[in-house]
Short mmCIF file of C-alpha atoms and ligand atoms in Angstrom, two decimals:
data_model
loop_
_atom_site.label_atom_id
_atom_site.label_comp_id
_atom_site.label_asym_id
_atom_site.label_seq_id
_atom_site.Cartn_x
_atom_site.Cartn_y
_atom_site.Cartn_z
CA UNK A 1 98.50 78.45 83.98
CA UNK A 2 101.42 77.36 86.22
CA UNK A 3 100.69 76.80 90.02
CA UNK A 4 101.76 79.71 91.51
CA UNK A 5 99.09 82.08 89.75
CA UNK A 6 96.06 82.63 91.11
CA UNK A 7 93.43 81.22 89.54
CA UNK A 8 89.46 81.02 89.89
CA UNK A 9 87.79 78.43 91.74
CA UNK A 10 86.14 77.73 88.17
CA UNK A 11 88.84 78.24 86.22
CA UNK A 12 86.86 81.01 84.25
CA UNK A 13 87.14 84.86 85.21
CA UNK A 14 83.59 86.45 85.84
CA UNK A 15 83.28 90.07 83.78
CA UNK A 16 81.31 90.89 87.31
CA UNK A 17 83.86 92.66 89.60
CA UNK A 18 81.81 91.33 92.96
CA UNK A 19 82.35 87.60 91.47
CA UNK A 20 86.10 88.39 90.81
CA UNK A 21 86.91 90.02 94.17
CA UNK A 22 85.88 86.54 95.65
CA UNK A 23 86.65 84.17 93.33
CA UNK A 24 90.11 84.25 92.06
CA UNK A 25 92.08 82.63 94.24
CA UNK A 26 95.54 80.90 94.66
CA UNK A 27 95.03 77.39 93.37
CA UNK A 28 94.42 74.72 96.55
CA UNK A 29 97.71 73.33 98.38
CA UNK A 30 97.19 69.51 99.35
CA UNK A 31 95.66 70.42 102.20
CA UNK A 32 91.91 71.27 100.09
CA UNK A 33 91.71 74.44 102.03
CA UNK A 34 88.41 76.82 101.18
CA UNK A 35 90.21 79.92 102.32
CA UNK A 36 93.67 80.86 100.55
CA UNK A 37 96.44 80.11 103.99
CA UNK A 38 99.01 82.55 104.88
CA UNK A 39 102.35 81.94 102.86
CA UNK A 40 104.47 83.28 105.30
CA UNK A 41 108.02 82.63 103.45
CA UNK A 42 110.93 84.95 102.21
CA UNK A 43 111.99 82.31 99.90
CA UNK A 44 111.09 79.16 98.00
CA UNK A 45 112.78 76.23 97.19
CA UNK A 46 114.13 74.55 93.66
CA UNK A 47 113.73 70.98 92.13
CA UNK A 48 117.61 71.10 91.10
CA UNK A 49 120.09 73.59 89.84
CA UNK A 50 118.26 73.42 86.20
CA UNK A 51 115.18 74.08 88.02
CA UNK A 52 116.98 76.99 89.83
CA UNK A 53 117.95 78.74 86.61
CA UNK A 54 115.33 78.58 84.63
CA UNK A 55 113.64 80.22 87.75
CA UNK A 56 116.25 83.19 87.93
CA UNK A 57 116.43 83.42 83.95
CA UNK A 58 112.53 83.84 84.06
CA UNK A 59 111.76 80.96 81.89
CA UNK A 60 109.58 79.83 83.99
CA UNK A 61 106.51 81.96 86.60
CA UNK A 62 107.96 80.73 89.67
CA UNK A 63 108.56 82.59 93.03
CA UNK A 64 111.44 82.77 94.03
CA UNK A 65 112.24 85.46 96.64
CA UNK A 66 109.09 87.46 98.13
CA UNK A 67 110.93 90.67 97.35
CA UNK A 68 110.03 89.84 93.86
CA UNK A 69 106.67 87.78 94.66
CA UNK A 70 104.70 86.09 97.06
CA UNK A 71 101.46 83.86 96.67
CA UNK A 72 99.12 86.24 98.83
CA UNK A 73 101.17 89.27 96.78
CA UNK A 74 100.09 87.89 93.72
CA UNK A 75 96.70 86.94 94.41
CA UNK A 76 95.88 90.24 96.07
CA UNK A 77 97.73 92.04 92.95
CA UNK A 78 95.60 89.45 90.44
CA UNK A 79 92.31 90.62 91.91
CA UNK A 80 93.55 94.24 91.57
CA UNK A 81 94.31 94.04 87.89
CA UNK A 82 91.14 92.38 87.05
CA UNK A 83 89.12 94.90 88.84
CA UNK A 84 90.91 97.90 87.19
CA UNK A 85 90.99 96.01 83.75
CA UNK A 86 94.30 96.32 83.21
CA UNK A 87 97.31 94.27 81.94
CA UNK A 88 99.35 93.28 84.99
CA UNK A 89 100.21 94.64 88.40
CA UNK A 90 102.61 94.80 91.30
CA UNK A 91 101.98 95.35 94.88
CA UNK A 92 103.74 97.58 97.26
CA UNK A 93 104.10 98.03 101.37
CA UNK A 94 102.11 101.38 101.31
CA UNK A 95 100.61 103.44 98.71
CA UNK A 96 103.42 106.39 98.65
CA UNK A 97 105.21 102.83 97.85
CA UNK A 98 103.83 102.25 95.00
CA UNK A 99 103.58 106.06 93.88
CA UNK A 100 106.96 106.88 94.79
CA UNK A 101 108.67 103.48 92.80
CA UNK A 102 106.15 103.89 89.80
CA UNK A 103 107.96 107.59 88.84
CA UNK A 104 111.56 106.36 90.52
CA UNK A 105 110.95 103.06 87.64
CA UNK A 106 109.73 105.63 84.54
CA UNK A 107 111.64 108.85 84.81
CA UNK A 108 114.77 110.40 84.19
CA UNK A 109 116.54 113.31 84.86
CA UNK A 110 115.55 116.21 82.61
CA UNK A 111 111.81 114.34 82.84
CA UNK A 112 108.87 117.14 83.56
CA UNK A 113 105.45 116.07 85.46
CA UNK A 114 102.08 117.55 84.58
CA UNK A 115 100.23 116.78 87.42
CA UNK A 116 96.71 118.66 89.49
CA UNK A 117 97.66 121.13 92.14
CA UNK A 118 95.17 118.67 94.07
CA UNK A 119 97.48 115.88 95.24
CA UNK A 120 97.92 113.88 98.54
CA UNK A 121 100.38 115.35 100.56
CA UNK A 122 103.36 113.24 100.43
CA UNK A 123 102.75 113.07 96.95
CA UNK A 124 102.91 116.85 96.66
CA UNK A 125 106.50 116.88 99.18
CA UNK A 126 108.08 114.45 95.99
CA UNK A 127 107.01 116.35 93.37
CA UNK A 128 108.28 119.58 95.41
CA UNK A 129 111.58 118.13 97.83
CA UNK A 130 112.69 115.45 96.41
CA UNK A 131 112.13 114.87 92.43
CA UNK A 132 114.01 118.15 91.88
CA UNK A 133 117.16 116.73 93.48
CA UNK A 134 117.07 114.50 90.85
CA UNK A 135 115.94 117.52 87.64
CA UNK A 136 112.39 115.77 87.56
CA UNK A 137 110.31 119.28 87.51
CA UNK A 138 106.43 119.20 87.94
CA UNK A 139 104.23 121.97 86.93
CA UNK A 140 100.65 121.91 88.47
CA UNK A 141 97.54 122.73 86.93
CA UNK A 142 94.39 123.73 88.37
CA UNK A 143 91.46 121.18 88.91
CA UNK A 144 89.11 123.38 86.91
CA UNK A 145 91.40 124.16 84.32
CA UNK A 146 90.24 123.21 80.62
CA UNK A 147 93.48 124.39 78.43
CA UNK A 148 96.80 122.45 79.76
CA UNK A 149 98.31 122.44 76.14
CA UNK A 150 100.34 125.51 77.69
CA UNK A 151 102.12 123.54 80.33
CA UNK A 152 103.32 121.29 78.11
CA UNK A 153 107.16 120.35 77.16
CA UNK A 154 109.49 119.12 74.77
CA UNK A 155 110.31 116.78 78.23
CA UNK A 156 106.66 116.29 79.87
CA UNK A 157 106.45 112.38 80.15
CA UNK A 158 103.50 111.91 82.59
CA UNK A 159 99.73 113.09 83.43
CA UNK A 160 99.16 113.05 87.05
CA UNK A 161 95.78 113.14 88.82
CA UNK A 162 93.47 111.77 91.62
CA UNK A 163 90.07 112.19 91.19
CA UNK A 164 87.89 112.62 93.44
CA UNK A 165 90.51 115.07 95.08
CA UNK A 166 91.53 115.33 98.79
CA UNK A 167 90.32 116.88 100.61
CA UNK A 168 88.47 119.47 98.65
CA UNK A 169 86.16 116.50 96.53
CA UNK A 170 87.16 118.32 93.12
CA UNK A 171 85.82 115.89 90.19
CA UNK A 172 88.60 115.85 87.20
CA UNK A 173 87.25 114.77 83.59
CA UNK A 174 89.14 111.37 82.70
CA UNK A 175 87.78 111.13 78.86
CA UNK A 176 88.93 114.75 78.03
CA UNK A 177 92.15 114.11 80.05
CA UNK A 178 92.72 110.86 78.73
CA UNK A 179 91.95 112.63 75.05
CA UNK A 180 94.59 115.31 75.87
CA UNK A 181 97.66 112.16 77.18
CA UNK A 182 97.14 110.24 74.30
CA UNK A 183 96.96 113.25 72.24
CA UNK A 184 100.41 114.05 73.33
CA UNK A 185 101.42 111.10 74.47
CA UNK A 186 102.30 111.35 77.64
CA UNK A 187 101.78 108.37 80.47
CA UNK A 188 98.82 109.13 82.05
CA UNK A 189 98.66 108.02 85.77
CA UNK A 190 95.71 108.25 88.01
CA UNK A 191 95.52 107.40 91.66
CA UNK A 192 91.90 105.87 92.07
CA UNK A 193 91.94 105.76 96.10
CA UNK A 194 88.57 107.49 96.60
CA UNK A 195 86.96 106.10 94.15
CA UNK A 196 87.98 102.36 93.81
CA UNK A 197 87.62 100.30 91.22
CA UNK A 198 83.73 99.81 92.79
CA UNK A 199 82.81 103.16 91.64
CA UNK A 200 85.45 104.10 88.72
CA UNK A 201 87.33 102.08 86.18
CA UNK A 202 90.16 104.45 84.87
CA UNK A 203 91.22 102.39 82.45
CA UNK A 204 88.47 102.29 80.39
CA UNK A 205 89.39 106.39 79.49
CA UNK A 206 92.70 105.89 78.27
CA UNK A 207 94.44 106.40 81.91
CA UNK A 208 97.81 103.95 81.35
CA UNK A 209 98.53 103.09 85.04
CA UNK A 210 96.31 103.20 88.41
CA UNK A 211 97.80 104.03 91.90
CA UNK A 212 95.98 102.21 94.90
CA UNK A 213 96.77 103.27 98.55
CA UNK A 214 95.60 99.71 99.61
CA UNK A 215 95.37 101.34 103.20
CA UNK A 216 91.96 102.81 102.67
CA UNK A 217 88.81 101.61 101.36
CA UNK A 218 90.40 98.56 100.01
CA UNK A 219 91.13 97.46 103.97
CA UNK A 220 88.08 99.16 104.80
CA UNK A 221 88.82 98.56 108.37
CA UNK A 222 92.05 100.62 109.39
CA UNK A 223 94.03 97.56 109.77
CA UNK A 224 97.29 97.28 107.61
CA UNK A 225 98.78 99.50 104.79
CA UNK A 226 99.09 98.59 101.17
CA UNK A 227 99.66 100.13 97.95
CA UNK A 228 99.85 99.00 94.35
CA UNK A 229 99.97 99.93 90.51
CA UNK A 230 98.35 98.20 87.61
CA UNK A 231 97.85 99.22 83.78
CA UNK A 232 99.69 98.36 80.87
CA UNK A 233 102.12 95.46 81.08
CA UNK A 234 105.05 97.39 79.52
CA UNK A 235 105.05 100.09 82.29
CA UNK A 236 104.66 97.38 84.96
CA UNK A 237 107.48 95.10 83.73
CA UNK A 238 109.88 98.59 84.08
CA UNK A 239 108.01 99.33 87.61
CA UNK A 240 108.24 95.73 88.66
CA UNK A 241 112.56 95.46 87.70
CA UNK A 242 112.72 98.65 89.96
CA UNK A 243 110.87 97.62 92.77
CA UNK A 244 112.12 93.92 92.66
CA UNK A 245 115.83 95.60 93.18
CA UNK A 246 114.81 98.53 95.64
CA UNK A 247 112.55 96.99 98.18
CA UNK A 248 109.72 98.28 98.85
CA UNK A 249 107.95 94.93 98.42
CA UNK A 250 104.34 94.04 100.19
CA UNK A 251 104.32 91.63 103.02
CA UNK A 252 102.46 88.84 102.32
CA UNK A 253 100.30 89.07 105.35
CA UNK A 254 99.04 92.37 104.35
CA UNK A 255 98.26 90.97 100.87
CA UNK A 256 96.39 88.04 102.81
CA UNK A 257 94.18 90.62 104.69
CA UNK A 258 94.06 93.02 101.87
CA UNK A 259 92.94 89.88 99.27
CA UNK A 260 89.92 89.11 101.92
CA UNK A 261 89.18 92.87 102.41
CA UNK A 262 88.56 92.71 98.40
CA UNK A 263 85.96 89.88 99.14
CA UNK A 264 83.43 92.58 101.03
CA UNK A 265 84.66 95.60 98.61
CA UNK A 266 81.61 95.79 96.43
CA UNK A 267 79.19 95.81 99.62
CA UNK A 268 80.82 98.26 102.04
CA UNK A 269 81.64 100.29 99.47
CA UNK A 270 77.71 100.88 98.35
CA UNK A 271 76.93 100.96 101.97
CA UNK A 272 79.76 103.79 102.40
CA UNK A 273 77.90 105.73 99.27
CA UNK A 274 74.50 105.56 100.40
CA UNK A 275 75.25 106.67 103.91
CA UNK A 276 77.59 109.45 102.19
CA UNK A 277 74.57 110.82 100.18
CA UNK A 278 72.55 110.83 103.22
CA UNK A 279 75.49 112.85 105.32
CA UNK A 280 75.93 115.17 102.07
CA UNK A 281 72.06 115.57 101.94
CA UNK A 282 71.63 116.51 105.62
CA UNK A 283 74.59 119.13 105.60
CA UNK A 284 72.65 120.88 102.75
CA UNK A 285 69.90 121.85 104.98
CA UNK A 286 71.98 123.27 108.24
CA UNK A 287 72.34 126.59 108.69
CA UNK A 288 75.98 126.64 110.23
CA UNK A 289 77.23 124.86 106.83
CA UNK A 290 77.73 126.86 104.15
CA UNK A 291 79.29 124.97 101.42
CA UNK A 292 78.85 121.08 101.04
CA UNK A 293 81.43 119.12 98.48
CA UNK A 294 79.75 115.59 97.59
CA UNK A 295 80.36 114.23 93.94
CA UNK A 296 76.63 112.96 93.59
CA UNK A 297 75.20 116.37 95.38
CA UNK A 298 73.67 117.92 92.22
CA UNK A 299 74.79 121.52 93.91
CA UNK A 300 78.00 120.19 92.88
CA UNK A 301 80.12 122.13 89.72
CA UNK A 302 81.04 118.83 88.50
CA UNK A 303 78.13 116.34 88.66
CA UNK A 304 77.69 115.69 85.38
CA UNK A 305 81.22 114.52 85.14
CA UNK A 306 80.80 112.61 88.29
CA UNK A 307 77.78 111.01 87.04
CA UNK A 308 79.71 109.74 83.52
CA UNK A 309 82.21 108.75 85.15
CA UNK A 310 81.76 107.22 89.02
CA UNK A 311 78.85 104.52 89.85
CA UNK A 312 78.15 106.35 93.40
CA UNK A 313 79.66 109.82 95.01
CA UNK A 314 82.16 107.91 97.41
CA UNK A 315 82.36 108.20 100.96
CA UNK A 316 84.21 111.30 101.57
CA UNK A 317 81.39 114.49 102.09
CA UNK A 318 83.67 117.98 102.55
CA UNK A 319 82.33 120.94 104.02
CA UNK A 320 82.56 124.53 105.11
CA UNK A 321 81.53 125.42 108.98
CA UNK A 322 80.95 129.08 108.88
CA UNK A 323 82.67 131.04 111.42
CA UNK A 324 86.58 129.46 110.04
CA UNK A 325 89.47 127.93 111.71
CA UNK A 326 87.64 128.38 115.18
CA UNK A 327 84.52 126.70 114.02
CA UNK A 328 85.94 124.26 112.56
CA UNK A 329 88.35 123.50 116.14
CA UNK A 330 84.91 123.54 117.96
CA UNK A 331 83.25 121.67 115.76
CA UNK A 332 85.98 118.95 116.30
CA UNK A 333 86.25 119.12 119.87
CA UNK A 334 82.01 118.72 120.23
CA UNK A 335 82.09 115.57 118.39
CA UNK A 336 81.26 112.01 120.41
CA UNK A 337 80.94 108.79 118.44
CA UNK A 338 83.02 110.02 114.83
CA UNK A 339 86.60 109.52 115.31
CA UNK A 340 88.95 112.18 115.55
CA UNK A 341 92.07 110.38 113.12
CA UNK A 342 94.34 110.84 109.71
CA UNK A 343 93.02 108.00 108.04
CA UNK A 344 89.96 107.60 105.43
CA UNK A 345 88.16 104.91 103.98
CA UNK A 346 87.56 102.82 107.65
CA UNK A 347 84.10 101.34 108.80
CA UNK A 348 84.22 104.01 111.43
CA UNK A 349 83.46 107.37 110.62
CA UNK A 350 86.09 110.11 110.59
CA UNK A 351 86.45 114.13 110.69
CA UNK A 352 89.39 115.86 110.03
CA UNK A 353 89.87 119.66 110.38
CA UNK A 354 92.95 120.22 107.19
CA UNK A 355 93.53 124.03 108.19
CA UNK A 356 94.46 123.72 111.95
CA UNK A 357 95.85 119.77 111.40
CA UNK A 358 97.46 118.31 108.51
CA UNK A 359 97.76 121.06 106.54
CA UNK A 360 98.24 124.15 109.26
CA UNK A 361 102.21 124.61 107.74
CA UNK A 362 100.75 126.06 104.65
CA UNK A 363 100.00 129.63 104.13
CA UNK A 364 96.25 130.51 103.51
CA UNK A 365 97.38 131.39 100.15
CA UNK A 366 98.89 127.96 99.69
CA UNK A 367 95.60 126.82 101.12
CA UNK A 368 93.07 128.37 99.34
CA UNK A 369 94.52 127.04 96.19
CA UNK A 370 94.13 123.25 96.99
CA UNK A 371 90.50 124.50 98.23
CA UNK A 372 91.50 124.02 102.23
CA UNK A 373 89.27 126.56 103.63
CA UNK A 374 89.86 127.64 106.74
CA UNK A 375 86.32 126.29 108.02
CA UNK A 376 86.46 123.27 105.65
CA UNK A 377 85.34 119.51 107.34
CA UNK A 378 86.52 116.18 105.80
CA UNK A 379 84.12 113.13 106.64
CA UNK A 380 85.03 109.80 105.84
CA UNK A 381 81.37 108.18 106.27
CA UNK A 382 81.97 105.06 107.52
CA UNK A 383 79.37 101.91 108.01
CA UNK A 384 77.76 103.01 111.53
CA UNK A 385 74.17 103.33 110.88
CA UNK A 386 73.73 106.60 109.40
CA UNK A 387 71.04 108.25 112.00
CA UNK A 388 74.34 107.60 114.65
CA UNK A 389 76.03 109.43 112.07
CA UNK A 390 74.36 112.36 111.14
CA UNK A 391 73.06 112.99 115.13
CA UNK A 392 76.90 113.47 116.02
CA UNK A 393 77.59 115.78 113.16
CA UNK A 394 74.50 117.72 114.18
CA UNK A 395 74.89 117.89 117.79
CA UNK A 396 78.37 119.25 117.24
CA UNK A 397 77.56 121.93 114.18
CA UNK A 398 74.47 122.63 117.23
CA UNK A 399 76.41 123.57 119.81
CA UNK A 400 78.81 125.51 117.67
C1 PLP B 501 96.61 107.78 101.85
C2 PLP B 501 96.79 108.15 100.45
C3 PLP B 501 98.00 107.90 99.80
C4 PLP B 501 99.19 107.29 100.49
O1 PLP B 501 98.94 105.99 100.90
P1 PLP B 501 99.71 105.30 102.13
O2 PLP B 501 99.19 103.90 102.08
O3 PLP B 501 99.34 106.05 103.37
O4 PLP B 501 101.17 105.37 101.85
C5 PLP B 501 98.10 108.27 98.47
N1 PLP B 501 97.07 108.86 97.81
C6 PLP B 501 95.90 109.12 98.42
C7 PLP B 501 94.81 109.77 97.65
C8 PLP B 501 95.71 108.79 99.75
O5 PLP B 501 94.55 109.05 100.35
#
């Protein structure tokens, strides 16, 4: 293995995720450090010119610019493969990042997307603004829907999903949709930022590449943004040329936080679930809440798929205020400790309104059919202990 891979402290990968997450690790410098340092370099240095081109002709693993790679990049990206089980990896400044370069690296005009209507945002504005300025069409499908052979063309190349969704916690089958890629071969992509590779493995269903946005549970603390794509090493080696020659590389000392973050994954993320089930489980019984969206609530359509497929429910708990887009205002404006912010995934707990905030351009139409009600809650359940939690919820759905 040369020097500039990360490596485990016993030389021997664990097939235990927790044991990964801390173990692999850049190999020691001189120094006998216990904690990886900071490698805060845009470049790296040669032997001699021989040295120099074997570097640039890629004879030998060696970094050489960290637009291409950096130790804390690669160590963070290492841990990330191994978790996901894939083949190899490459890490990107935010998660649109790494969504945006892995389609800019694998498509071409004339190229058509199949992807759920149930996408992040920005991810929805390039399938919709900008792809089509380049003839890369995407037809959506419902999250429900069963038969997709209709969508199909001569020119679909990719599968896109995220399951859970946001911010509607829709469940998406991966065997039967990894059946249906492979079926018709198409690249089958799945952005696993809900679940994590904690709760959900992809992979292991066919799914050829996995989008992280590093910037949520994988931070865990609402520090730095991240993003990155691992799966087969084919894909990668295409995703990694483009992104080595258009930019949008990962600075190492968000890879340093991000590789440490990985180091409490396993743990916050259970704690996250178990306080989630208890949030989920308390909604049930208010009378102000109609509707309660929690992958592990058995109330929900797709539990049995959940169950298969995801070791907990996650930390995100959606659900519907009665009394609409004024309830759900109120309800906002009543709340004390919760936060009152965009992000998900942070030790602190957040609640987001999607009708009247990030999602108030839309029409209700357009709404309704990414399941944005107008009275629909998203909380990310953070680490607080949950009594703190569920007393705020229920002093503002109280005084509603
Ligand atoms: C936040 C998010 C993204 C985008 O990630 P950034 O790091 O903010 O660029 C993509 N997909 C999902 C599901 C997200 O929640």
């Amino acid at each position: 293995m040369n020097t500039d891979q990360p490596t485990t402290d016993n030389q021997q990968p664990s097939t235990n995720l927790e044991t990964n997450a801390i173990r692999i690790q850049n190999q020691r410098s001189h120094f006998d450090e216990h904690s990886t340092p900071l490698y805060l370099t845009s470049s790296f240095v040669f032997e001699d010119a021989e040295d120099m081109r074997a570097s640039f002709a890629e004879e030998k693993e060696k970094n050489l610019y960290s637009r291409f790679s950096n130790p804390n990049v690669n160590e963070f990206t290492e841990k990330m493969v191994r978790l996901e089980g894939a083949e190899d990896g490459y890490s990107f400044a935010t998660g649109m990042a790494a969504i945006f370069s892995t389609f800019g690296a694998l498509l071409n005009s004339g190229d058509h997307i199949l992807s759920c209507r149930s996408v992040f945002g920005s991810t929805h504005t390039l399938f919709t603004k900008y792809f089509p300025k380049w003839n890369i069409e995407t037809t959506y499908f419902e999250a429900n829907e069963t038969d997709l052979e209709k969508y199909l063309t001569p020119n679909t190349k990719i599968l896109y999903i995220e399951t859970p969704t946001n911010p509607a916690i829709e469940v998406l089958d991966l065997e039967i949709l990894g059946k249906f890629a492979k079926k018709h071969n198409l690249i089958f992509i799945v952005d696993n930022c809900f679940a994590t590779p904690y709760l959900q493995q992809p992979i292991k269903y066919g799914v050829d590449l996995v989008i992280h946005s590093a910037t949520k549970l994988i931070d865990g603390q609402g520090r730095v943004l991240g993003g990155v794509t691992v799966g087969k090493k084919d894909l990668i080696r295409e995703i990694y040329l483009f992104a080595r020659n258009t930019g949008p590389a990962m600075s190492p000392f968000n890879a340093w936080v991000l590789s440490k973050s990985l180091e409490t994954l396993a743990i916050r993320v259970e704690k996250h679930c178990e306080n989630a089930l208890k949030v989920a489980e308390f909604l049930e019984t208010q009378h102000s809440v109609s509707v309660v969206k929690y992958p592990f609530l058995q109330s929900h359509p797709s539990f049995e798929t959940a169950k298969k497929q995801m070791k907990m429910g996650g930390n995100i708990v959606a659900f519907e205020i009665k009394g609409g887009i004024e309830a759900g205002r109120n309800f906002l404006n009543k709340i004390k400790m919760c936060s009152l912010s965009a992000n998900l995934g942070d030790t602190r707990t957040i609640v987001t309104h999607p009708a009247s905030t990030t999602h108030s351009k839309l029409s209700v139409e357009e709404r309704n059919a990414v399941g944005i009600t107008d009275g629909l809650v998203r909380c990310s359940v953070g680490l607080e202990h949950f009594e703190d939690i569920i007393n705020d919820l229920k002093q503002a759905l109280e005084n509603n």
